PDB file of C-alpha atoms and ligand atoms in Angstrom:
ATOM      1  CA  UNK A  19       0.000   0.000   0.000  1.00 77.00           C
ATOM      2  CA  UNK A  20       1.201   3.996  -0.529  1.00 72.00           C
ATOM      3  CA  UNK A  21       2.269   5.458   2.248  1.00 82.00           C
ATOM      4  CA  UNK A  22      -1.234   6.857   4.050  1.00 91.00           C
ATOM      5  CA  UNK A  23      -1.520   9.804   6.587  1.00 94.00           C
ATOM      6  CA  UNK A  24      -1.636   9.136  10.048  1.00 95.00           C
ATOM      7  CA  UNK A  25      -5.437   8.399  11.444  1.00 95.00           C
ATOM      8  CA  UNK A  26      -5.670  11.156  13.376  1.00 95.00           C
ATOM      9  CA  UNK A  27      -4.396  13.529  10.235  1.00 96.00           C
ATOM     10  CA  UNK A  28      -7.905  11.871   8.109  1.00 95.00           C
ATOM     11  CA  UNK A  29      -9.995  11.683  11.445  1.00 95.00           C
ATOM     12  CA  UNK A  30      -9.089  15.532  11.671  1.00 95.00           C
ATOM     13  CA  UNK A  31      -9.498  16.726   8.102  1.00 95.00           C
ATOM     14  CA  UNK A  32     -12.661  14.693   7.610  1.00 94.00           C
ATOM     15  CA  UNK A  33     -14.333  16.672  10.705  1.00 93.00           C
ATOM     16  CA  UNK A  34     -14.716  12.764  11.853  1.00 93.00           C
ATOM     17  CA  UNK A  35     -15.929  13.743  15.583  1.00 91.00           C
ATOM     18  CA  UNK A  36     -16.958  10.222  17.247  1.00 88.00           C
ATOM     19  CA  UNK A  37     -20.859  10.325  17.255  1.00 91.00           C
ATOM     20  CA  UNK A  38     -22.005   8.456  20.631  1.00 90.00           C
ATOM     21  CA  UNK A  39     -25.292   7.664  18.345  1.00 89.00           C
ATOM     22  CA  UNK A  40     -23.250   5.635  15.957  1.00 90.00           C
ATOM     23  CA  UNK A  41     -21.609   4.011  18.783  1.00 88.00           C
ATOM     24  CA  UNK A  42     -18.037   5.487  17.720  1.00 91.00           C
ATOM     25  CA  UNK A  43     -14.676   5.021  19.347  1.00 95.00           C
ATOM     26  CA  UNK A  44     -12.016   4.561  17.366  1.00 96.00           C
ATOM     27  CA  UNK A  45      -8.984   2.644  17.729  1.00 97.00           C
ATOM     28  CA  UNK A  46      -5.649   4.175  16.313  1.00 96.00           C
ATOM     29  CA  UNK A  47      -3.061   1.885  17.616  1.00 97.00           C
ATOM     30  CA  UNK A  48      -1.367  -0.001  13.973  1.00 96.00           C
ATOM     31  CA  UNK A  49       0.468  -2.137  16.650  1.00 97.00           C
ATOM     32  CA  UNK A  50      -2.662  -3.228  18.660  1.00 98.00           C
ATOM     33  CA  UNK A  51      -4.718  -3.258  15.138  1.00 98.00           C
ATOM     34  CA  UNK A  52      -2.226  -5.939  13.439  1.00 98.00           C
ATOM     35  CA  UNK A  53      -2.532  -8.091  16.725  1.00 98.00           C
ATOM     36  CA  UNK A  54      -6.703  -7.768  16.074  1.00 98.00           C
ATOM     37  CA  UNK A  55      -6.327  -8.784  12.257  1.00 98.00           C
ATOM     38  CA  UNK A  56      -3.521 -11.714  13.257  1.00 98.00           C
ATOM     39  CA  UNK A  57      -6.440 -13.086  15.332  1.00 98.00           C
ATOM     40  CA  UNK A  58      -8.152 -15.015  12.578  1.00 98.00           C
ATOM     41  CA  UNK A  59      -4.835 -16.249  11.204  1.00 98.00           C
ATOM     42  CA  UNK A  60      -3.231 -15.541   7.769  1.00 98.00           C
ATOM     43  CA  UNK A  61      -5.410 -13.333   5.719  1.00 98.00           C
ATOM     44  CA  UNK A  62      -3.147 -13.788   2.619  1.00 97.00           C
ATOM     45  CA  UNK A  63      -5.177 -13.568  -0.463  1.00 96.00           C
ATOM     46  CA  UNK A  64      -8.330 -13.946   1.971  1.00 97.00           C
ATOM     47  CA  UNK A  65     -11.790 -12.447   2.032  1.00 96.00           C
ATOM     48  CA  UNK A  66     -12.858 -10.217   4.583  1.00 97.00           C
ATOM     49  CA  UNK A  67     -16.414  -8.474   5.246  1.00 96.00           C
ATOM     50  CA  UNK A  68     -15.756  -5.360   7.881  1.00 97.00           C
ATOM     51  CA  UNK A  69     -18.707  -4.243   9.349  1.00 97.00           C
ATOM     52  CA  UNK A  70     -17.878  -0.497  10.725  1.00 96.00           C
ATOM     53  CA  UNK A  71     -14.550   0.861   9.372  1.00 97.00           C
ATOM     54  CA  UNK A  72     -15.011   3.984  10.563  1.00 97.00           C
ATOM     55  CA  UNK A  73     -12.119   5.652   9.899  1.00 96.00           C
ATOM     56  CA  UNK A  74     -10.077   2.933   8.609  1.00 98.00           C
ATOM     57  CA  UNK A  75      -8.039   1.653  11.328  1.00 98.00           C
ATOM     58  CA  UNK A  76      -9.218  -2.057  11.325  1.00 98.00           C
ATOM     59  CA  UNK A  77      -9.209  -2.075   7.527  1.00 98.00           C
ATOM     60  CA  UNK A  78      -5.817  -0.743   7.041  1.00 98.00           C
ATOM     61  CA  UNK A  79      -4.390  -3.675   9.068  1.00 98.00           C
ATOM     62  CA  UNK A  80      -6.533  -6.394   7.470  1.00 98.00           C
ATOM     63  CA  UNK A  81      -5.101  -4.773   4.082  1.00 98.00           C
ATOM     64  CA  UNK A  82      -1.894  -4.689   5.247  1.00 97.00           C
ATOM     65  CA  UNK A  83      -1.877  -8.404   6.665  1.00 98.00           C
ATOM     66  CA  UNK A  84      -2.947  -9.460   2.566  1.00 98.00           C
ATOM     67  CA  UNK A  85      -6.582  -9.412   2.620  1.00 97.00           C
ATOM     68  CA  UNK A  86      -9.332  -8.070  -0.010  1.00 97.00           C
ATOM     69  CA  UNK A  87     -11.815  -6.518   1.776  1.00 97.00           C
ATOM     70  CA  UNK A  88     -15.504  -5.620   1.830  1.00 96.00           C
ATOM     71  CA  UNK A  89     -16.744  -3.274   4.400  1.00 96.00           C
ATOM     72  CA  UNK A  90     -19.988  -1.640   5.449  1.00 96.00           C
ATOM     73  CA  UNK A  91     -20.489   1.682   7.033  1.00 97.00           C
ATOM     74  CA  UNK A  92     -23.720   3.963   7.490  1.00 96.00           C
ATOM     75  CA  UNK A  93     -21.915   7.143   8.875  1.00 96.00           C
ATOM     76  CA  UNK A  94     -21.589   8.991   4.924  1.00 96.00           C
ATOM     77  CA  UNK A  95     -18.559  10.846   6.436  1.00 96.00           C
ATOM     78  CA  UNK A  96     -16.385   8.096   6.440  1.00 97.00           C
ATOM     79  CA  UNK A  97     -17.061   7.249   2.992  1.00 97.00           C
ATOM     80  CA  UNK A  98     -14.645   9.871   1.416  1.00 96.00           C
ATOM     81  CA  UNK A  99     -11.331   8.580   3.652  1.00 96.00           C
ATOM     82  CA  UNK A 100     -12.708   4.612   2.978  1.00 97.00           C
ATOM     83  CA  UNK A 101     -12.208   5.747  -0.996  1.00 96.00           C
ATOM     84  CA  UNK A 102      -8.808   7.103  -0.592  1.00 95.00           C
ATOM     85  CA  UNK A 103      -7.739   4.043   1.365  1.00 97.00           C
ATOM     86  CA  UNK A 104      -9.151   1.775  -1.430  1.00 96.00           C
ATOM     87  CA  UNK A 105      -7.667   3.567  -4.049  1.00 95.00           C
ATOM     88  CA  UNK A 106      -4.503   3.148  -1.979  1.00 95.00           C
ATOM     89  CA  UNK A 107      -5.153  -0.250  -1.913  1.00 95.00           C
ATOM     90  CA  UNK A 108      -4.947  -1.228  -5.090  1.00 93.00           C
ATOM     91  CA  UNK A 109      -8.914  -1.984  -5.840  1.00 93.00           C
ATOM     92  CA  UNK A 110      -8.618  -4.418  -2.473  1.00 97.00           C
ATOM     93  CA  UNK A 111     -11.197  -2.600  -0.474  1.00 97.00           C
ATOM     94  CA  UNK A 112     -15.090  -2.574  -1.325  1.00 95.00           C
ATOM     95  CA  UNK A 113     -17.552  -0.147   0.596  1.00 96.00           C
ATOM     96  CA  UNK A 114     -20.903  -0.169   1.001  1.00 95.00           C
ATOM     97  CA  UNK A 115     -22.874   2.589   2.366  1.00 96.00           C
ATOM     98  CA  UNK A 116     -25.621   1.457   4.906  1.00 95.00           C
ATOM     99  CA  UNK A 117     -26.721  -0.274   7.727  1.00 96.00           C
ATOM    100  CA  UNK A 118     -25.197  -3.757   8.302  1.00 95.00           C
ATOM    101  CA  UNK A 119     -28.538  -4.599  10.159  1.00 95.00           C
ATOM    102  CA  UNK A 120     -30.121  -4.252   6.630  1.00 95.00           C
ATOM    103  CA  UNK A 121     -27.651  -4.864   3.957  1.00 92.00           C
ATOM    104  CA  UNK A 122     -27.711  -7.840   1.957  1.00 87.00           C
ATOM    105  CA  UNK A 123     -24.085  -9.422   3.453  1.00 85.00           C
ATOM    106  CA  UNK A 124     -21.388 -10.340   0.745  1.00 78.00           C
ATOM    107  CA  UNK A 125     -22.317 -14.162   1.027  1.00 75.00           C
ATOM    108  CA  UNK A 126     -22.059 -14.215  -2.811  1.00 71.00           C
ATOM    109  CA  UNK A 127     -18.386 -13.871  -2.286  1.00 69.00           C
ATOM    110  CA  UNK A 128     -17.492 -16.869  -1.233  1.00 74.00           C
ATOM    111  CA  UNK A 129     -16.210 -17.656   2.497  1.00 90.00           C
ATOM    112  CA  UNK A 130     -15.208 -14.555   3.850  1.00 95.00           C
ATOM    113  CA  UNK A 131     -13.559 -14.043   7.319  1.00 97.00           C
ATOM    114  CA  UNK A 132     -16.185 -11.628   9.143  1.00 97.00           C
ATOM    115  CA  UNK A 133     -14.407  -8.738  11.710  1.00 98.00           C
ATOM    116  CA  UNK A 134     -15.809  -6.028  13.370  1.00 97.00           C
ATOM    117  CA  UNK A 135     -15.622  -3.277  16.065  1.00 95.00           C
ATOM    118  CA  UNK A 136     -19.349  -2.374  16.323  1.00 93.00           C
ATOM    119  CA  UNK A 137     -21.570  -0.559  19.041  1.00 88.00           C
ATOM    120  CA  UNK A 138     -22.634  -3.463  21.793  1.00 85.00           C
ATOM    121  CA  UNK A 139     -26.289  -3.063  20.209  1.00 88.00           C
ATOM    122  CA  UNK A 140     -25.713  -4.142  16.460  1.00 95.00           C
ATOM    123  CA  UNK A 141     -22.744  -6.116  17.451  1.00 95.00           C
ATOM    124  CA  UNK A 142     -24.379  -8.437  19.612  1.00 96.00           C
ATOM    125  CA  UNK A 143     -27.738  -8.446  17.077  1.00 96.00           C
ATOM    126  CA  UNK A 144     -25.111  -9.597  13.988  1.00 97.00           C
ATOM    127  CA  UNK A 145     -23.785 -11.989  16.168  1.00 97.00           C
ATOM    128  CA  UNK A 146     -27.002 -13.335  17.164  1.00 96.00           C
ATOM    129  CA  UNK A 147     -28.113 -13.681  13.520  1.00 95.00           C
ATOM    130  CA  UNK A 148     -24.917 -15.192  12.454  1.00 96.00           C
ATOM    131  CA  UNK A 149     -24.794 -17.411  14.444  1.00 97.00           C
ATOM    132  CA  UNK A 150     -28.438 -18.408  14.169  1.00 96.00           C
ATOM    133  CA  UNK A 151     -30.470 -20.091  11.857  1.00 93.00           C
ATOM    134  CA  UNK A 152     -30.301 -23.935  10.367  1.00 94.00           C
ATOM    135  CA  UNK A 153     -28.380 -23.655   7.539  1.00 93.00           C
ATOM    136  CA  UNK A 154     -24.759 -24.784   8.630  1.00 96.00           C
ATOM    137  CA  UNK A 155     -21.774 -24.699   7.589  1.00 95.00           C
ATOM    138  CA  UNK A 156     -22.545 -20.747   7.062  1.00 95.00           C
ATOM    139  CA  UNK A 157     -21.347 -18.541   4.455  1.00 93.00           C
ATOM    140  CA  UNK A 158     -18.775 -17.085   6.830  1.00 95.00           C
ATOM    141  CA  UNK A 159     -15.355 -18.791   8.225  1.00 96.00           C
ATOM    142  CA  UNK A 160     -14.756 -16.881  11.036  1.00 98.00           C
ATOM    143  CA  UNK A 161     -16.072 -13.945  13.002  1.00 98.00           C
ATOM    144  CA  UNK A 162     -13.464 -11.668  14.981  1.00 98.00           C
ATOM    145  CA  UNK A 163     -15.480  -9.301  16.905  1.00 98.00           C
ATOM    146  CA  UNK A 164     -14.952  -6.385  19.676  1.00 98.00           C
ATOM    147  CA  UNK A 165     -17.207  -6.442  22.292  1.00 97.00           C
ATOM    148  CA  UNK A 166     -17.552  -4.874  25.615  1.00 96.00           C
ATOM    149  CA  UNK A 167     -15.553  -7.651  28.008  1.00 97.00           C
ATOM    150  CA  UNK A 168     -18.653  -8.558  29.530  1.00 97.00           C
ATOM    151  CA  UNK A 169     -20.066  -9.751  26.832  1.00 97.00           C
ATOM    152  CA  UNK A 170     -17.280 -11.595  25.420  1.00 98.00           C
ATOM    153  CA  UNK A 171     -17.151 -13.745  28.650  1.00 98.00           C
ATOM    154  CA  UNK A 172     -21.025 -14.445  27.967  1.00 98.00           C
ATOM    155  CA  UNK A 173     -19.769 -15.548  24.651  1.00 98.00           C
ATOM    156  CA  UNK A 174     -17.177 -17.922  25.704  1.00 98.00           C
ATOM    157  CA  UNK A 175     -18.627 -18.738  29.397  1.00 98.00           C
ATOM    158  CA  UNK A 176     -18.025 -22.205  30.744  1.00 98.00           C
ATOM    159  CA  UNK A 177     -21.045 -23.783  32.609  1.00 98.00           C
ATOM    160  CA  UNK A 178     -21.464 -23.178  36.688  1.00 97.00           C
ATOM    161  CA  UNK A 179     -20.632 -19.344  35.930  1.00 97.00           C
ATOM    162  CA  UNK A 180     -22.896 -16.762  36.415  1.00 96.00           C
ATOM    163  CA  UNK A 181     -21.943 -15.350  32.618  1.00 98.00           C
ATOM    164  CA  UNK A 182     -22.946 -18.320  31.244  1.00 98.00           C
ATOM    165  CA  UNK A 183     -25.873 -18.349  29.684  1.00 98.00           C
ATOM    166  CA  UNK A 184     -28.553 -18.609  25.869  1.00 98.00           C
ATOM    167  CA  UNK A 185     -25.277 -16.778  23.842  1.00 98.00           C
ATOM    168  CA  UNK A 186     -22.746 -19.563  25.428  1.00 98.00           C
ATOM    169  CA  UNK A 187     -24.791 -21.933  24.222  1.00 98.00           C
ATOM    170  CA  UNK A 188     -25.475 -20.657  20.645  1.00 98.00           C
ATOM    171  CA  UNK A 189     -21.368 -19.540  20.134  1.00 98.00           C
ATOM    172  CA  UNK A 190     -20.552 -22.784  21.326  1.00 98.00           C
ATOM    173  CA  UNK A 191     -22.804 -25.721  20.019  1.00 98.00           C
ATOM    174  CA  UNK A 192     -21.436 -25.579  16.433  1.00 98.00           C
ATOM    175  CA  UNK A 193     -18.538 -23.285  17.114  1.00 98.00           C
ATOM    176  CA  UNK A 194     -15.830 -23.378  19.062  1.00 98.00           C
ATOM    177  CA  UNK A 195     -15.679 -19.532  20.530  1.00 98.00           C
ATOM    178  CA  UNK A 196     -12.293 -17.868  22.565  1.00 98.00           C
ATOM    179  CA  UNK A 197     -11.800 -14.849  24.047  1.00 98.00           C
ATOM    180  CA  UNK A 198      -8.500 -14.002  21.689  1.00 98.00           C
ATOM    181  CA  UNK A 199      -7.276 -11.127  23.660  1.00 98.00           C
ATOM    182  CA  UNK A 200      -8.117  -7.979  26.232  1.00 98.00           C
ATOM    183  CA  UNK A 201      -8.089  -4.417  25.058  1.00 98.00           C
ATOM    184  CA  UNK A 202      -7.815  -1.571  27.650  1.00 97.00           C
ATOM    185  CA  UNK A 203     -10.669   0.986  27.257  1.00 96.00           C
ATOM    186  CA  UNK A 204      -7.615   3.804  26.767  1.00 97.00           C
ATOM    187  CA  UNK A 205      -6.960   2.302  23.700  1.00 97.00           C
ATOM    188  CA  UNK A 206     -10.161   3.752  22.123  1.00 97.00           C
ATOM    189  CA  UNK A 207     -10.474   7.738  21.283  1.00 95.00           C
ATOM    190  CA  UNK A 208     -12.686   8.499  22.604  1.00 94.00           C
ATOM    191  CA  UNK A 209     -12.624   5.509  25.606  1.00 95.00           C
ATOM    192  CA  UNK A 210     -15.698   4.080  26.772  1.00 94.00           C
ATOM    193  CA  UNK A 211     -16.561   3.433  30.240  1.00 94.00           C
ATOM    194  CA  UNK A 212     -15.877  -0.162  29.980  1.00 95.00           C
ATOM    195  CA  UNK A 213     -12.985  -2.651  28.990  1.00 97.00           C
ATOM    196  CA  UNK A 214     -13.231  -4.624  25.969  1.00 97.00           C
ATOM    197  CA  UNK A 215     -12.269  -7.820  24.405  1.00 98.00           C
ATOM    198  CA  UNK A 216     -11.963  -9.738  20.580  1.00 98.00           C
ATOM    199  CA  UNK A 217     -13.382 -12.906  20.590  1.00 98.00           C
ATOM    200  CA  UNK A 218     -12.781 -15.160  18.057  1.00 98.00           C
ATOM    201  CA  UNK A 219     -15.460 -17.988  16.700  1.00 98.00           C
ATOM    202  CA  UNK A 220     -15.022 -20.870  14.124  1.00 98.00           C
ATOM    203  CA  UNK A 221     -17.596 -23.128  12.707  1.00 98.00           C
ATOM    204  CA  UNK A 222     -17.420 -26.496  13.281  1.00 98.00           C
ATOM    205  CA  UNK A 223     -19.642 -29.441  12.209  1.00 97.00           C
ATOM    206  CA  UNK A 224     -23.256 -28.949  14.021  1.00 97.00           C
ATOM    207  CA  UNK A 225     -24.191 -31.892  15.504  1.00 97.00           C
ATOM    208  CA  UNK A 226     -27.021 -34.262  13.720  1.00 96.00           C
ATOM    209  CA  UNK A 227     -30.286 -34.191  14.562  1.00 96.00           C
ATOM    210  CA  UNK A 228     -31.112 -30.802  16.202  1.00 97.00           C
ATOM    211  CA  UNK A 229     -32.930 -28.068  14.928  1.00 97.00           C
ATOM    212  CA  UNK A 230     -31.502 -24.124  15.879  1.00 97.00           C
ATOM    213  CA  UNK A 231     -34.812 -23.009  16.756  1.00 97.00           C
ATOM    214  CA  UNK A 232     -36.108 -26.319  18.999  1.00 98.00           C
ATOM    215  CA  UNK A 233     -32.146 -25.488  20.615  1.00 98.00           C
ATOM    216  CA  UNK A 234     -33.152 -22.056  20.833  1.00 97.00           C
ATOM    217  CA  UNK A 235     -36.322 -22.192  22.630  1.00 98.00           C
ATOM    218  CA  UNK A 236     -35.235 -24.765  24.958  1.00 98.00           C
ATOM    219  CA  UNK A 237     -32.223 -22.331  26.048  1.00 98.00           C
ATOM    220  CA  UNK A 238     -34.570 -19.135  26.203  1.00 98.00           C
ATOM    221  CA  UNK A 239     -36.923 -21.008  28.622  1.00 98.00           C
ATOM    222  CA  UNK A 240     -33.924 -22.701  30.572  1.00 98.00           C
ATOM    223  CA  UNK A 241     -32.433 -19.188  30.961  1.00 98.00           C
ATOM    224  CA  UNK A 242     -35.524 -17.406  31.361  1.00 97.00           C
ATOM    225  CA  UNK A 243     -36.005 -18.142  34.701  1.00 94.00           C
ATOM    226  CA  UNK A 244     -32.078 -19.191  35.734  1.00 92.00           C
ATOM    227  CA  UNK A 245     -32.273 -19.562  39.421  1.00 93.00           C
ATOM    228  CA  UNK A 246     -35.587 -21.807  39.165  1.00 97.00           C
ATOM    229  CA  UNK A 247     -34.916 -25.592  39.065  1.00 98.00           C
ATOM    230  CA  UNK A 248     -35.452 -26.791  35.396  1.00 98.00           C
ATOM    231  CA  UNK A 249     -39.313 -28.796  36.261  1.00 98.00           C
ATOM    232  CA  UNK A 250     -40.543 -24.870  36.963  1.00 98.00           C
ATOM    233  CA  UNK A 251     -38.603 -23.301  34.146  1.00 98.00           C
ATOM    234  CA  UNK A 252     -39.046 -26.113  31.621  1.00 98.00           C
ATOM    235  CA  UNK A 253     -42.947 -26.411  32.226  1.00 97.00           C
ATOM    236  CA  UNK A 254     -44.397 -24.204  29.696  1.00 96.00           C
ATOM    237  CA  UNK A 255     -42.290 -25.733  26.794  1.00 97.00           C
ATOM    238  CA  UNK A 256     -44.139 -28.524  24.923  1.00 96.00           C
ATOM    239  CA  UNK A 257     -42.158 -32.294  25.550  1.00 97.00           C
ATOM    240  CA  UNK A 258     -39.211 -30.227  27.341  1.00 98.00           C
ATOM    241  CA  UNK A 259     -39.646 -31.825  30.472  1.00 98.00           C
ATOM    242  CA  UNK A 260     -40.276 -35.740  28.764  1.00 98.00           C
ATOM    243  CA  UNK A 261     -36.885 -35.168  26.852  1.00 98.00           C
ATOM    244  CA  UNK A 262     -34.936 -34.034  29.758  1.00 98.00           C
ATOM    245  CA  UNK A 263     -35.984 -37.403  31.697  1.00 98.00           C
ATOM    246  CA  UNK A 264     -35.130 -39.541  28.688  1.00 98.00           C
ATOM    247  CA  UNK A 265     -31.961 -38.353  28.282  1.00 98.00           C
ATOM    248  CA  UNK A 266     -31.454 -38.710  32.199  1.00 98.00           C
ATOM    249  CA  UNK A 267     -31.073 -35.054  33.338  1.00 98.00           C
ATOM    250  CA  UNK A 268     -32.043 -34.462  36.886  1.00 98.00           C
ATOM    251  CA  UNK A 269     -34.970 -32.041  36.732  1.00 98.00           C
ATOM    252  CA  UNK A 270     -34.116 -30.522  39.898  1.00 98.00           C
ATOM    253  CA  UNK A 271     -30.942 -29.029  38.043  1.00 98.00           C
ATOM    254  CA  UNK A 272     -30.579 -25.477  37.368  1.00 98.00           C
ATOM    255  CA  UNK A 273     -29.887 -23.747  33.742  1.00 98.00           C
ATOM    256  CA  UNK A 274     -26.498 -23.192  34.148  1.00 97.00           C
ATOM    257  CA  UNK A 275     -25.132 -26.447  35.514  1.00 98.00           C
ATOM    258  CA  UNK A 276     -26.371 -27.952  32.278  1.00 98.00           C
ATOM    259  CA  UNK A 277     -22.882 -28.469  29.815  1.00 98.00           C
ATOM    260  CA  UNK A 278     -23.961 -27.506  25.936  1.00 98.00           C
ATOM    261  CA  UNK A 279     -23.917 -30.992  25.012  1.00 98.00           C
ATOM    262  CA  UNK A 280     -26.590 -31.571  27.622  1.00 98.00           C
ATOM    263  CA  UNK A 281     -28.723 -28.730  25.946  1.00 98.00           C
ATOM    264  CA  UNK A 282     -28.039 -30.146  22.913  1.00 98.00           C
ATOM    265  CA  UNK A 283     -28.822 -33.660  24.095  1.00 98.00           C
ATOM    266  CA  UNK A 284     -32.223 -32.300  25.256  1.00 98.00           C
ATOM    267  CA  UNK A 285     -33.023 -30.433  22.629  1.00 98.00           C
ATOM    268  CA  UNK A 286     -32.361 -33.403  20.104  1.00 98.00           C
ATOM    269  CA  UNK A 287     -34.762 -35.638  22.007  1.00 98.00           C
ATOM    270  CA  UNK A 288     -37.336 -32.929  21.908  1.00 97.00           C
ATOM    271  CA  UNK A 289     -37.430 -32.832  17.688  1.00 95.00           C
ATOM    272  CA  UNK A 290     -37.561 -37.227  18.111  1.00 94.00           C
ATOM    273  CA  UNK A 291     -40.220 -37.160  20.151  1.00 89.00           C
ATOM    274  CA  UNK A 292     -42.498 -34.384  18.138  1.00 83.00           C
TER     275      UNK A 292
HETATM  276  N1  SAM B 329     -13.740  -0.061  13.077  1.00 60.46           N
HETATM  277  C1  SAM B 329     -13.415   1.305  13.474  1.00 60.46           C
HETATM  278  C2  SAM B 329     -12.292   1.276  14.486  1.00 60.46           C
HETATM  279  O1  SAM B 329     -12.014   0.188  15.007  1.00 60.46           O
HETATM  280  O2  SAM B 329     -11.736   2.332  14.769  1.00 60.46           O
HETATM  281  C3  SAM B 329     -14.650   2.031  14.025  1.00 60.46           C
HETATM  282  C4  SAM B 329     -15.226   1.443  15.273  1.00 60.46           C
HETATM  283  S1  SAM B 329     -16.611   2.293  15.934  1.00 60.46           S
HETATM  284  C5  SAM B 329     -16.718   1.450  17.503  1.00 60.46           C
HETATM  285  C6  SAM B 329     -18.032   1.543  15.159  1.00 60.46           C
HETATM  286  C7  SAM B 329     -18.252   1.868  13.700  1.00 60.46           C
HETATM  287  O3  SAM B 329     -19.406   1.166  13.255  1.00 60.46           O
HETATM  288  C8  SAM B 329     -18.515   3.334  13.418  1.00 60.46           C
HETATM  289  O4  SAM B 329     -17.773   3.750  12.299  1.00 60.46           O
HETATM  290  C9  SAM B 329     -20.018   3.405  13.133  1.00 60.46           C
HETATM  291  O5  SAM B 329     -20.365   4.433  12.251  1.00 60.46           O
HETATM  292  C10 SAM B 329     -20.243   2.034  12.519  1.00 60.46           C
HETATM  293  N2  SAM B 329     -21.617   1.527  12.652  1.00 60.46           N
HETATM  294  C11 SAM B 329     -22.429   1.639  13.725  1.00 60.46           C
HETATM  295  N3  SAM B 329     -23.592   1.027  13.502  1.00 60.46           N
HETATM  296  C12 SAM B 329     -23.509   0.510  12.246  1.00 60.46           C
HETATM  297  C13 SAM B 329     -24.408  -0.233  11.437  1.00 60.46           C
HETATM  298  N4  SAM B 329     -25.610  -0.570  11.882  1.00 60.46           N
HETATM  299  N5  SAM B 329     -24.002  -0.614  10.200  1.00 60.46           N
HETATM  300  C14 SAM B 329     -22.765  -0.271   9.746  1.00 60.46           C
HETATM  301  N6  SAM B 329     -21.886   0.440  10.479  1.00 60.46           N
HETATM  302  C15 SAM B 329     -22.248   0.821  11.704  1.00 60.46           C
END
């Protein structure tokens, strides 16, 4: 790539304030940015869909580490500095103006590597719906995402925590999920009141027989009522409590002693029996 002015120099002469509505803090760090796109592995000659470049910062690195990138941004004042940085790239970086939320994603592409430093809000409702749904493998190969720490230890919770919880269970029945690394809340301009982290999630084979939304449902009762015994909290879900007893799960367990396989387990049983 050319050589390109510092961030700050394009945040400046782009009158790119951080809106708090759009969720903005920017990170400016190259060093601590080439550690974030190192996190999926070699992007040599890879695809990449960014959701949120802001000013660049994340997309620079991912360039810079080999990768052609498509990106997605709704704040129009960005869209100026994202051109100059793909015409410094070389025709390697695509943007598309709008809401992630409501863009049709690159799937057309062909496995892409997904990354993103969102707002917790959209963040967390991409993650939700990419992780989501029955049709597995996905289009995506791996998702490298900021989130506030707290939610990245909901992500990757173990069972018996108190963070673990419905989005342990959906990062982790088909994916193997890991917090990849900590990032200090000084790192961002402007910081946010809370520390974040990247986690990092992989597909793996979903197991047979179990249906995303019967998984789903089961977890979003479980959950719903955590600190009840699973007989109470189970109750209103039709054949719930019948497939926890055939798969020989105490029903005076709570939610979160349950291991994913266990959920899964249940939730399998459920879809044979209906
Ligand atoms: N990736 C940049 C970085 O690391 O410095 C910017 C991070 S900032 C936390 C989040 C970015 O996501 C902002 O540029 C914001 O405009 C953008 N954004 C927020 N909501 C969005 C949405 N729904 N669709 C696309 N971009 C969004």
């Amino acid at each position: 790539m050319k050589d390109l002015p510092p961030l700050r120099d394009v945040i400046a002469r782009h009158g790119l304030s951080a809106s708090k509505a759009l969720g903005q803090n920017f990170l400016l760090d190259e060093q601590l940015l080439d550690r974030i796109a190192r996190v999926p592995g070699s992007l040599e000659g890879a695809r990449v869909y960014e959701v949120g470049p802001g000013p660049g910062g994340l997309t620079r690195a991912l360039l810079r580490a080999g990768a052609d990138v498509v990106a997605v941004e709704r704040d129009r004042r960005c869209l100026v500095p994202l051109a100059e940085l793909g015409e410094a790239s070389g025709g390697r970086l695509r943007v598309i103006e709008g809401d992630a939320l409501e863009v049709d994603e690159p799937s057309e592409v062909g496995p892409a590597h997904i990354a993103a430093n969102l707002p917790y809000n959209v963040g967390t409702a991409l993650l939700v719906r990419w992780l989501g749904g029955e049709a597995w493998p996905p289009w995506w190969r791996s998702l490298t995402l900021m989130f506030q720490l707290e939610v990245a230890e909901r992500i990757v919770a173990a069972p018996g925590t108190s963070a673990y919880g419905r989005l342990a269970v959906l990062a982790q029945w088909r994916s193997a999920a890991r917090l990849a690394m900590k990032v200090h809340r000084s790192a961002f301009v402007p910081p946010p009141k809370v520390m974040s982290a990247v986690v990092h999630i992989e597909p793996r084979p979903a197991p047979e027989g179990v249906s995303a939304r019967t998984l789903e449902a089961l977890t979003a009762a479980a959950f719903g009522q955590r600190r009840k015994m699973l007989r109470q909290s189970l109750k209103p879900l039709p054949g719930a409590l019948d497939a926890l007893a055939d798969v020989g799960i105490d029903s005076a367990r709570r939610a979160e002693t349950l291991s994913v396989a266990e959920f899964v387990a249940v939730a399998r049983r459920m879809g044979e029996a209906a």
